[in-house]
mmCIF file of C-alpha atoms in Angstrom:
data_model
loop_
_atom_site.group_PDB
_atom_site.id
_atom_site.type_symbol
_atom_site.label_atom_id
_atom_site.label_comp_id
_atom_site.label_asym_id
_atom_site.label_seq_id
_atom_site.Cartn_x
_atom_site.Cartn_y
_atom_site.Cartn_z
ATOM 1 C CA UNK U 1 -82.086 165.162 55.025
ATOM 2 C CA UNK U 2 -85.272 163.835 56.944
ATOM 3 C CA UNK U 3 -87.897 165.833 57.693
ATOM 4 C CA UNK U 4 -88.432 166.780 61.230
ATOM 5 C CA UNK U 5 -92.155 165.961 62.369
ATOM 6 C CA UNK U 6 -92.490 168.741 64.986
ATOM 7 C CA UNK U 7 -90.605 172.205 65.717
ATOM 8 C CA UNK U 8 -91.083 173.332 69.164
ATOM 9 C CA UNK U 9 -90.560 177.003 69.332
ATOM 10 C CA UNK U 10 -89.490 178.613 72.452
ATOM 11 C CA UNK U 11 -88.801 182.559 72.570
ATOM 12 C CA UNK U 12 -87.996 183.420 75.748
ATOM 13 C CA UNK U 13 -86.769 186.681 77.813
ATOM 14 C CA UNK U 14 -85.365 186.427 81.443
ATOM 15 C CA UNK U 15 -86.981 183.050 81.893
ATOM 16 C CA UNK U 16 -84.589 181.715 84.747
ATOM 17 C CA UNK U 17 -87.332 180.808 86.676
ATOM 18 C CA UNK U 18 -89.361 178.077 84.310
ATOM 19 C CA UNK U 19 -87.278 177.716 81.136
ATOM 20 C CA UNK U 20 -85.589 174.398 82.546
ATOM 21 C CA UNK U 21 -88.949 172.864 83.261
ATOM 22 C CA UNK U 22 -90.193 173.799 79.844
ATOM 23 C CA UNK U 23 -86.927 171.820 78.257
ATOM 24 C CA UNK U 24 -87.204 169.059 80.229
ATOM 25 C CA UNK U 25 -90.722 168.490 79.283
ATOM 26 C CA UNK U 26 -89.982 168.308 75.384
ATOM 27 C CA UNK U 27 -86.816 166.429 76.015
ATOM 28 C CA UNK U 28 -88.862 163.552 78.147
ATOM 29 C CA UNK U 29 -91.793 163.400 75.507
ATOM 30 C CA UNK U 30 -92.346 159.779 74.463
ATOM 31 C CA UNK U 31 -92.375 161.068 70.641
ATOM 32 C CA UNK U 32 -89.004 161.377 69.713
ATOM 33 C CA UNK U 33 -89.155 163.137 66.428
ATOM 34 C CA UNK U 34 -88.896 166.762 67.062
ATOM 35 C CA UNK U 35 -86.733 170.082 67.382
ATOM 36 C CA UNK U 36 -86.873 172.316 69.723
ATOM 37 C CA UNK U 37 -85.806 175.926 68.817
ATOM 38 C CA UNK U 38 -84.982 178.234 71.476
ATOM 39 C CA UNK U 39 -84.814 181.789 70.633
ATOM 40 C CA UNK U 40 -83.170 183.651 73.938
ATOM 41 C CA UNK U 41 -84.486 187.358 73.047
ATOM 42 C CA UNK U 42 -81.751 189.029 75.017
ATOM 43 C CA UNK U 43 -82.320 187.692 78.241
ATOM 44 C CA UNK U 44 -80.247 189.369 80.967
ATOM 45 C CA UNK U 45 -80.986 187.202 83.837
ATOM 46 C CA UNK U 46 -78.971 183.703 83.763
ATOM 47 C CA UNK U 47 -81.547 181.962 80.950
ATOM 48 C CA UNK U 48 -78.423 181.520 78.634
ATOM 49 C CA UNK U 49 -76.425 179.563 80.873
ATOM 50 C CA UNK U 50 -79.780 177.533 82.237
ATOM 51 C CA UNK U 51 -80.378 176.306 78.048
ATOM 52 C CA UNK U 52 -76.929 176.284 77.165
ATOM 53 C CA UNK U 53 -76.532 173.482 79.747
ATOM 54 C CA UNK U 54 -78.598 171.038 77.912
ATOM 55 C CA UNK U 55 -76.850 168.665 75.681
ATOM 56 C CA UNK U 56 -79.097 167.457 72.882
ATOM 57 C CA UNK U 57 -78.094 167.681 69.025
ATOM 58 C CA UNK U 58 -81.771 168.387 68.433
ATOM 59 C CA UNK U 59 -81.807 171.573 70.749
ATOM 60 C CA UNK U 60 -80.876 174.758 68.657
ATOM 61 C CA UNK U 61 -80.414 178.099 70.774
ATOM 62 C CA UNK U 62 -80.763 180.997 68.767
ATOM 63 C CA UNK U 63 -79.133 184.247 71.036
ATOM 64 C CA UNK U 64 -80.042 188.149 70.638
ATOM 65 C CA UNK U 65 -77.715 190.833 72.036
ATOM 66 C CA UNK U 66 -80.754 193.112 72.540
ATOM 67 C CA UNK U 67 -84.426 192.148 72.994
ATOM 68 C CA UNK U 68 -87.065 192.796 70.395
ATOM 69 C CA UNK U 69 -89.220 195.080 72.297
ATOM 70 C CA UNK U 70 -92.533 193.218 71.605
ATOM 71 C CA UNK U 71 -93.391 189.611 72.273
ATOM 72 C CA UNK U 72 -95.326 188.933 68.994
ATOM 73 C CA UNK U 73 -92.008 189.717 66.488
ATOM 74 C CA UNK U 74 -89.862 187.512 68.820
ATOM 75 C CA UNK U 75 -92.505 184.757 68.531
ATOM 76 C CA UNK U 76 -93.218 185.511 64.752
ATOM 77 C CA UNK U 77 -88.999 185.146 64.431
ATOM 78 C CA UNK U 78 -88.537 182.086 66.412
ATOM 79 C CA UNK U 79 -91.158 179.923 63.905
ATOM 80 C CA UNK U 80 -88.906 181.537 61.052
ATOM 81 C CA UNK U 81 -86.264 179.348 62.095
ATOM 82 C CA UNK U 82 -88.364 176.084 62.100
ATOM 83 C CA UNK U 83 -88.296 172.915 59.917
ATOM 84 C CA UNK U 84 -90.356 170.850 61.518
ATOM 85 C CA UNK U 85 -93.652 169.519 59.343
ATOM 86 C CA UNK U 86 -95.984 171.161 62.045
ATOM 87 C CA UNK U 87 -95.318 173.909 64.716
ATOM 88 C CA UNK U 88 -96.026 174.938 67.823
ATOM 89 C CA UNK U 89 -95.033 178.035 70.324
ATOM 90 C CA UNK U 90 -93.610 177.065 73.612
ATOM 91 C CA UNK U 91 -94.079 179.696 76.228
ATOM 92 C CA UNK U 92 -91.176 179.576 78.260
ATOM 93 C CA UNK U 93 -93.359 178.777 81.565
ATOM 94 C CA UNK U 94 -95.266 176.023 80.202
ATOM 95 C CA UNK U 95 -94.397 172.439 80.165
ATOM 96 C CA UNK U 96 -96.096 169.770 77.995
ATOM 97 C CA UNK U 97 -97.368 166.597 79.284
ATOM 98 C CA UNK U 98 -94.911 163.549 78.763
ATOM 99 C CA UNK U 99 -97.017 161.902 75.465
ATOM 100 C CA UNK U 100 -98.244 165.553 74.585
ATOM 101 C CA UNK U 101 -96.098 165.159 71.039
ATOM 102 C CA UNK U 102 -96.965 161.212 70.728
ATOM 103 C CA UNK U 103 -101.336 161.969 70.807
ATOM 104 C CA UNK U 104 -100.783 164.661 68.322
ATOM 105 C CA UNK U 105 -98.850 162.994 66.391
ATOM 106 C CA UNK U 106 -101.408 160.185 66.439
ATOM 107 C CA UNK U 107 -104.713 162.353 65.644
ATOM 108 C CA UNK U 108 -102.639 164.684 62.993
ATOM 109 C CA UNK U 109 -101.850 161.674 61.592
ATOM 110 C CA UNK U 110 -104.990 159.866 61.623
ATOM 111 C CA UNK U 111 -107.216 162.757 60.517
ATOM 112 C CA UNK U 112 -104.532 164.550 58.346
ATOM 113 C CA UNK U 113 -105.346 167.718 60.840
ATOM 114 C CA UNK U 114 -103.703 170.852 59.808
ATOM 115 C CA UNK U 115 -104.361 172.383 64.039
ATOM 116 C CA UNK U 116 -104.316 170.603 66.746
ATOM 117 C CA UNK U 117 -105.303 171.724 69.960
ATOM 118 C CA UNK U 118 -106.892 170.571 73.164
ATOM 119 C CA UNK U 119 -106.953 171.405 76.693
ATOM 120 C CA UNK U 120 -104.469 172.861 79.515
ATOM 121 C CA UNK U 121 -103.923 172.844 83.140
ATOM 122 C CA UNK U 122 -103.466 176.209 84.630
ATOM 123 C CA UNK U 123 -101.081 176.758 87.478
ATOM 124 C CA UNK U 124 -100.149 179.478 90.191
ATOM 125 C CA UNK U 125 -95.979 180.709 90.134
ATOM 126 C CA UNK U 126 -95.579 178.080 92.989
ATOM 127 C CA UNK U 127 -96.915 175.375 90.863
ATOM 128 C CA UNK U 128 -100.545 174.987 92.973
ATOM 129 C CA UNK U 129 -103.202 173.757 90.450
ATOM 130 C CA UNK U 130 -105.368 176.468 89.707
ATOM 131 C CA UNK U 131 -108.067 175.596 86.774
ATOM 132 C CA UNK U 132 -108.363 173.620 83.604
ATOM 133 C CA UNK U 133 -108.059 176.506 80.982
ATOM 134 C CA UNK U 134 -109.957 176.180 77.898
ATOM 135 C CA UNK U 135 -112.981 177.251 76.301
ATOM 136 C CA UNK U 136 -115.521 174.437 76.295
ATOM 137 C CA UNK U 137 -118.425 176.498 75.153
ATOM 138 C CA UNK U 138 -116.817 177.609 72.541
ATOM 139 C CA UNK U 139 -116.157 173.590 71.321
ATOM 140 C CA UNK U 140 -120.048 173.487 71.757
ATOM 141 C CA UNK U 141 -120.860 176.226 69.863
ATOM 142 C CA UNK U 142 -119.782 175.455 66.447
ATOM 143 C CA UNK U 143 -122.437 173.553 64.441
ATOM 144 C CA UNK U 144 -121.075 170.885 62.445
ATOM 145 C CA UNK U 145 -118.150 169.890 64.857
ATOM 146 C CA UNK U 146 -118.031 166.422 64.967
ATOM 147 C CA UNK U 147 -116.932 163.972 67.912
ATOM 148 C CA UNK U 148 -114.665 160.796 67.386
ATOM 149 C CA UNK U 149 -113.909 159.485 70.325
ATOM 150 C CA UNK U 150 -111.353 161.936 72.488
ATOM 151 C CA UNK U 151 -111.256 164.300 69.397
ATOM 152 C CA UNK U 152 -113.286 166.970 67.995
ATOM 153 C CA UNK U 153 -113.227 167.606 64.362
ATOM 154 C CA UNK U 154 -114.770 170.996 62.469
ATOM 155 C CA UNK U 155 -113.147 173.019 59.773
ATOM 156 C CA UNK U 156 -112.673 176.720 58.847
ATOM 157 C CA UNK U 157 -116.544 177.926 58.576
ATOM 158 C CA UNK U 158 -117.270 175.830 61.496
ATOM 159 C CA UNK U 159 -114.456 177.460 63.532
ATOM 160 C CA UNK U 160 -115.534 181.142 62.111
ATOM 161 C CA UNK U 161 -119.179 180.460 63.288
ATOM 162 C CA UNK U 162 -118.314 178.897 66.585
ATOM 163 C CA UNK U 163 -116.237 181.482 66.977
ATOM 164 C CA UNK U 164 -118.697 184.275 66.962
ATOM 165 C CA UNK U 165 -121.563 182.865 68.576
ATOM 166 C CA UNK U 166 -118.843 182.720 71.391
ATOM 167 C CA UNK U 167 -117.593 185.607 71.266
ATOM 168 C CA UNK U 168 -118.251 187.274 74.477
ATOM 169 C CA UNK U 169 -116.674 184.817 75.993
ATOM 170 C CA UNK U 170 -113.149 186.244 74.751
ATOM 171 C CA UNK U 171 -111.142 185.955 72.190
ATOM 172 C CA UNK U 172 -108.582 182.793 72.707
ATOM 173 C CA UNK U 173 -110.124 179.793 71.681
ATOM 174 C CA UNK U 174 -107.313 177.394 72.008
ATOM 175 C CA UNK U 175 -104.393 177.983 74.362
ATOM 176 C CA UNK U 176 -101.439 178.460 72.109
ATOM 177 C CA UNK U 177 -98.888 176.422 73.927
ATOM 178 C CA UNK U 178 -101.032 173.242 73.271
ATOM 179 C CA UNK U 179 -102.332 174.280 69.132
ATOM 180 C CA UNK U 180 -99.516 172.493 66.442
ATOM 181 C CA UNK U 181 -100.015 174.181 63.449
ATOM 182 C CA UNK U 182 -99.363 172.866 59.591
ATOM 183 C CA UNK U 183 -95.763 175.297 59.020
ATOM 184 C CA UNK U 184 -96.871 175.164 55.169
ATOM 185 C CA UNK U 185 -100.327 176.678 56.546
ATOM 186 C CA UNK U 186 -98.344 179.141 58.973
ATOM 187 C CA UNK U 187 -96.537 180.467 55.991
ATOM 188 C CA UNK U 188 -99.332 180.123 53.577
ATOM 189 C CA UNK U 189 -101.293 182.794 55.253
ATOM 190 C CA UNK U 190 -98.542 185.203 56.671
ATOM 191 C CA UNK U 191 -97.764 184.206 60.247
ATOM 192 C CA UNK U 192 -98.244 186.366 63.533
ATOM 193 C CA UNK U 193 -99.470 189.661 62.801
ATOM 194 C CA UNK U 194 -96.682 191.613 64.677
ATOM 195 C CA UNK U 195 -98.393 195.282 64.763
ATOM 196 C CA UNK U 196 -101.083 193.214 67.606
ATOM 197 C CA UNK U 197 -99.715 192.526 70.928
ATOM 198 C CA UNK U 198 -102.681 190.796 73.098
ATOM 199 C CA UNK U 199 -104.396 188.495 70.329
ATOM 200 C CA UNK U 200 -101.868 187.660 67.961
ATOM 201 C CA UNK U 201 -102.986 184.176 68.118
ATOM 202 C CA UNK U 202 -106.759 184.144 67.716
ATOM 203 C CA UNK U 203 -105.970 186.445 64.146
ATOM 204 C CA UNK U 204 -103.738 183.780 63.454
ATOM 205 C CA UNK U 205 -106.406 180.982 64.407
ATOM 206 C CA UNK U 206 -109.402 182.893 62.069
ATOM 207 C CA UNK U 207 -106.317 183.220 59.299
ATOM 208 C CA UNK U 208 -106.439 179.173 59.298
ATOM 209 C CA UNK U 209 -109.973 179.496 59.253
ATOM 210 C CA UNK U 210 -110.939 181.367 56.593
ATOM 211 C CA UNK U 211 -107.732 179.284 54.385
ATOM 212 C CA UNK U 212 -109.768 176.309 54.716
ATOM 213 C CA UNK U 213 -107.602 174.281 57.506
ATOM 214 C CA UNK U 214 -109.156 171.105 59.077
ATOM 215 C CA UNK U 215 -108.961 171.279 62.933
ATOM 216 C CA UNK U 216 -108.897 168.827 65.655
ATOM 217 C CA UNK U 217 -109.600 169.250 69.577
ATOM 218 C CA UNK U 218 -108.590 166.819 72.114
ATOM 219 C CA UNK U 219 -111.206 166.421 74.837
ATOM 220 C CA UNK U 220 -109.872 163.583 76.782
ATOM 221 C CA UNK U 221 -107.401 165.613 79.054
ATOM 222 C CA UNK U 222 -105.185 167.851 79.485
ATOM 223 C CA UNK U 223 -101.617 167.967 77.625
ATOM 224 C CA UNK U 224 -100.127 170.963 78.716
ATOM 225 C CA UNK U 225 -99.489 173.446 81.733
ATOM 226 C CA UNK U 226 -99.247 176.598 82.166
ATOM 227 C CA UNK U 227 -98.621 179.344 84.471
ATOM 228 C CA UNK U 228 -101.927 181.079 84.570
ATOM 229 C CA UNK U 229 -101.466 183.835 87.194
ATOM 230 C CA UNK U 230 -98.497 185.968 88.799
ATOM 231 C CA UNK U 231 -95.788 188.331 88.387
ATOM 232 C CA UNK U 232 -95.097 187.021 85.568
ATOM 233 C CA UNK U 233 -98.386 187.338 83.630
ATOM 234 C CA UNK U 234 -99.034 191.025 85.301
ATOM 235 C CA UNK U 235 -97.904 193.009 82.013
ATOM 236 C CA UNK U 236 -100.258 190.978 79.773
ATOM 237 C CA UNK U 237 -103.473 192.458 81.669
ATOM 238 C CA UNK U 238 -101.762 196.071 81.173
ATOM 239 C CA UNK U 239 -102.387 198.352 79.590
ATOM 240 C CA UNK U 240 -106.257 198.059 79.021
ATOM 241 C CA UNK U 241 -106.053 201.247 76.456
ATOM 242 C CA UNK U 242 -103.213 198.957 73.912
ATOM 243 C CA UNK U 243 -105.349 195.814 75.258
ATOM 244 C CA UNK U 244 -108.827 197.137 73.356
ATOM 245 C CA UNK U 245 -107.081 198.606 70.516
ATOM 246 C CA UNK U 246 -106.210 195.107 69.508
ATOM 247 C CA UNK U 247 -109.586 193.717 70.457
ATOM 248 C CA UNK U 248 -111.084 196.502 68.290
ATOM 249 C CA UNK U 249 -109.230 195.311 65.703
ATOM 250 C CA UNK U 250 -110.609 191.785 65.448
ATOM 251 C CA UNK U 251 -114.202 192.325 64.230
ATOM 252 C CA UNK U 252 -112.436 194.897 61.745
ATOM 253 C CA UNK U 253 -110.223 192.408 60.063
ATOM 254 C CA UNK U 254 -112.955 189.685 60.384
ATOM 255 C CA UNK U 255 -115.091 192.356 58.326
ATOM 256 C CA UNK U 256 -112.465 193.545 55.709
ATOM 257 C CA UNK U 257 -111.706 190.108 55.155
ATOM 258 C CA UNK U 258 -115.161 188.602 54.423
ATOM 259 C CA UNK U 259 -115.391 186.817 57.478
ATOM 260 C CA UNK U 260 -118.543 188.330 59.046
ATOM 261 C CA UNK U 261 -121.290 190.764 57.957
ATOM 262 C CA UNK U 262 -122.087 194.198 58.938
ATOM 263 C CA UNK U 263 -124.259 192.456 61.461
ATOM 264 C CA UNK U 264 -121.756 190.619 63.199
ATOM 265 C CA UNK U 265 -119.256 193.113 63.143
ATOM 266 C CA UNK U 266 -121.642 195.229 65.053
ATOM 267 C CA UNK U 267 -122.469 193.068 67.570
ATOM 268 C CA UNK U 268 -118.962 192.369 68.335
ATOM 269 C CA UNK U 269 -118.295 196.110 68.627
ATOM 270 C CA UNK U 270 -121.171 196.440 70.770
ATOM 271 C CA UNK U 271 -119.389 192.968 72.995
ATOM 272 C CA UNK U 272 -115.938 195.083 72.795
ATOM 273 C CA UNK U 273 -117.691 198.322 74.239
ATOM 274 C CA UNK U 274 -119.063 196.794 77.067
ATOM 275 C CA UNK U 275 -116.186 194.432 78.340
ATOM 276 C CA UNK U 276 -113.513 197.558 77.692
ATOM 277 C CA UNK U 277 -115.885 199.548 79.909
ATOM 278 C CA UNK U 278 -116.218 197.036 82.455
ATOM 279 C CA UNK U 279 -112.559 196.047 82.660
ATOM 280 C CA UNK U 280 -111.494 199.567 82.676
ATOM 281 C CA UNK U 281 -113.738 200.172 85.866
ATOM 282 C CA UNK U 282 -112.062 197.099 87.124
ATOM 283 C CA UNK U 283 -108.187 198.135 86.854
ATOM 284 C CA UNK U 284 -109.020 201.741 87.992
ATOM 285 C CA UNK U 285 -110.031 200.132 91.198
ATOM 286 C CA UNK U 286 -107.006 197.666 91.167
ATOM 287 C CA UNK U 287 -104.397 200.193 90.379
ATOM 288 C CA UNK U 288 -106.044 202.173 93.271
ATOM 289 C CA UNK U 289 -105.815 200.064 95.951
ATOM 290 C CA UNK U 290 -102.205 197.582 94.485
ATOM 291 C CA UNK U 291 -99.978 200.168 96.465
ATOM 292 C CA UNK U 292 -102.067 200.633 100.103
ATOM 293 C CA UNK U 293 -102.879 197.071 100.939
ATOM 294 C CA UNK U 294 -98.876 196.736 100.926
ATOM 295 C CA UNK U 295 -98.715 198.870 104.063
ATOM 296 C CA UNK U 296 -101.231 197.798 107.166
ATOM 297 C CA UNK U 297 -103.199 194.419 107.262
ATOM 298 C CA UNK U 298 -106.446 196.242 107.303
ATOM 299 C CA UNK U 299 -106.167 197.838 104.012
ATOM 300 C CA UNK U 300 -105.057 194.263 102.688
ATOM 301 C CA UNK U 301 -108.498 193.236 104.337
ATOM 302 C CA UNK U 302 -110.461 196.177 102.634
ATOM 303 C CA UNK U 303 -108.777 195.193 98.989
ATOM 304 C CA UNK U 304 -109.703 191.758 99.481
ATOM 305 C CA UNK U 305 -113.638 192.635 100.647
ATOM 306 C CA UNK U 306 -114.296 194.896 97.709
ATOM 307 C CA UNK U 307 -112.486 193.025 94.899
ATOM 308 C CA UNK U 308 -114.560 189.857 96.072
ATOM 309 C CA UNK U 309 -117.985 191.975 96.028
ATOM 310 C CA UNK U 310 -116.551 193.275 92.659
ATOM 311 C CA UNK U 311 -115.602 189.833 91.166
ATOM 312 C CA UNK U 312 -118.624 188.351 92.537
ATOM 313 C CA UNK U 313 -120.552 190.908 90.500
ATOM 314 C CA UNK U 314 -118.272 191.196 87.283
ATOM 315 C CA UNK U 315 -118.643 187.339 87.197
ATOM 316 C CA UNK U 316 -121.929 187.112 86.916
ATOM 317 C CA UNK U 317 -121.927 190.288 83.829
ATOM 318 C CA UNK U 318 -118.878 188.858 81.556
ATOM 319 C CA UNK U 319 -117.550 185.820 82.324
ATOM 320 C CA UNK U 320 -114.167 186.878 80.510
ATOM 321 C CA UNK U 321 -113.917 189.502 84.089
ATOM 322 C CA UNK U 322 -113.171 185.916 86.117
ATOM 323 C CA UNK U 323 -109.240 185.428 84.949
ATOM 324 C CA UNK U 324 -109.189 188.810 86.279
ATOM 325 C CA UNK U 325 -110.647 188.564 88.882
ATOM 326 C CA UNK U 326 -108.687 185.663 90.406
ATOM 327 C CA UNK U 327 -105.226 187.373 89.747
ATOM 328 C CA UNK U 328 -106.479 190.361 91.397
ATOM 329 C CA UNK U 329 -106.842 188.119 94.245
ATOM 330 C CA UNK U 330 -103.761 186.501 94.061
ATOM 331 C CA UNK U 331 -102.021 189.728 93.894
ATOM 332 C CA UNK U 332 -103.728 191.048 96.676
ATOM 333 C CA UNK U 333 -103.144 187.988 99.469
ATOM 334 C CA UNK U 334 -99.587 187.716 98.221
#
């Protein structure tokens, strides 16, 4: 049997909305040689009949009765079920770029990458633009990254180092609908941890790391979108309490593993402290005002004054508080 080049991954639950867009996009890639896995995690809106009416022998839906109750075990399950030489999770409303699969393929080829990442193009639930989401400084930061052409190239100590000197600028490095991951690597070092819930991924990234992989970063462009903001995101924010016990839990593994020293792993406490302080402040005053600006167009008005005068603040303290900060907006004009 021939070895498939790329498994797409796709777990999705009641994804009516985007999950047609997100097939399309993989079926209309100009690189050919790939899988797509679906994994329908007991979707009760219409998102079985919406996959089940694409025809393509290289499609393979994969249905649950019930849901697994956390995201990170139905993504860990989905890339179970891959064969593909490299990997890559799918969120169910994002869309690749039409040669997304063909310049990977290209610079894993060329550079014999184990992760590949790069940028992606954030959008609103109504498909507006909204930002290019990525972490530049973090590309910046690490020492002995190395430019060739549209790509940059580091490796695992390189990645670990860049990581911490940026790491009050949050923890995901690389959006994980655009990073194709080596499945050999994937399984080499255990997959998604499945007891975290909010940065599954960036364990998973230091993981790599710390095995020795070989990354590669596309500057040139963006390859993916994304919705950034919306209903749909508003549980990922929530709660703040589960949301810092898994940040928390980051410079402890880093330090258990070797990763850091005791130095570090203070500092990045000390980072945690202040951003779980500052974002608790900030979804007090959210939760506080989400139900009253429903009611009278002056309240709307109020919300919008002080979460600008808050943003505007917050921005200029932690950087990480401007995602937040937009949505907050979003939510309240909508």
């Amino acid at each position: 049997m021939n070895t498939i080049f790329f498994s797409v991954c796709l777990p999705v639950y009641n994804g009516e909305k985007y999950i047609g867009k997100a097939v399309r996009s993989v079926i209309g890639q100009t690189f050919q040689d790939w899988e797509l896995v679906i994994y329908n995690n007991g979707s009760t809106d219409s998102t079985s009949e919406v996959i089940r009416g694409f025809q393509d022998n290289r499609i393979r839906i994969i249905e649950e009765r019930e849901s697994v109750s956390k995201a990170i075990p139905a993504w860990h399950k989905s890339m179970s079920m891959a064969r593909g030489t490299y990997v890559l999770m799918l969120g169910h409303d994002d869309w690749f770029k039409p040669d997304f699969l063909e310049v990977a393929h290209h610079h894993i080829e060329k550079h014999n990458l184990d992760v590949f990442s790069g940028w992606t193009d954030s959008y609103d639930p109504q498909y507006r633009f909204f930002e290019v989401a990525a972490s530049a400084s973090f590309i910046q930061s690490i020492p002995n990254a190395k430019r060739e052409g549209e790509l940059w190239l580091f490796d695992g100590k390189g990645y670990i180092e860049g990581f911490l000197r940026d790491f009050e600028q949050g923890f995901s490095k690389m959006h994980l609908s655009t990073t194709l991951m080596r499945r050999s690597l994937y399984e080499q070092v255990g997959g998604f941890n499945t007891e975290l819930q909010y940065c599954a991924e960036s364990e998973l990234y230091l993981k790599f790391a710390n095995a020795g992989a070989k990354f590669g970063f596309y500057w040139g462009r963006s390859l993916v979108n994304y919705i950034g903001i919306g209903e749909d995101r508003r549980a990922h924010y929530m709660p703040v309490n589960r949301k810092y016990h898994d940040f928390y839990r980051i410079p402890c593994i880093l330090l258990e593993e070797g990763m850091v020293d005791e130095s570090a792993y203070s500092a990045m406490i000390d980072s945690v402290n202040k951003d779980a302080v500052l974002q608790g402040f900030g979804y007090s005053l959210f939760n506080l005002f989400r139900n009253v600006h429903r009611y009278t167009p002056r309240s709307r008005r109020l919300l919008w004054y002080i979460l600008a005068a808050f943003g505007a603040a917050w921005s200029r303290t932690r950087q990480i508080g401007n995602a937040v900060f937009r949505k907050m907006l979003h939510y309240a004009s909508t």
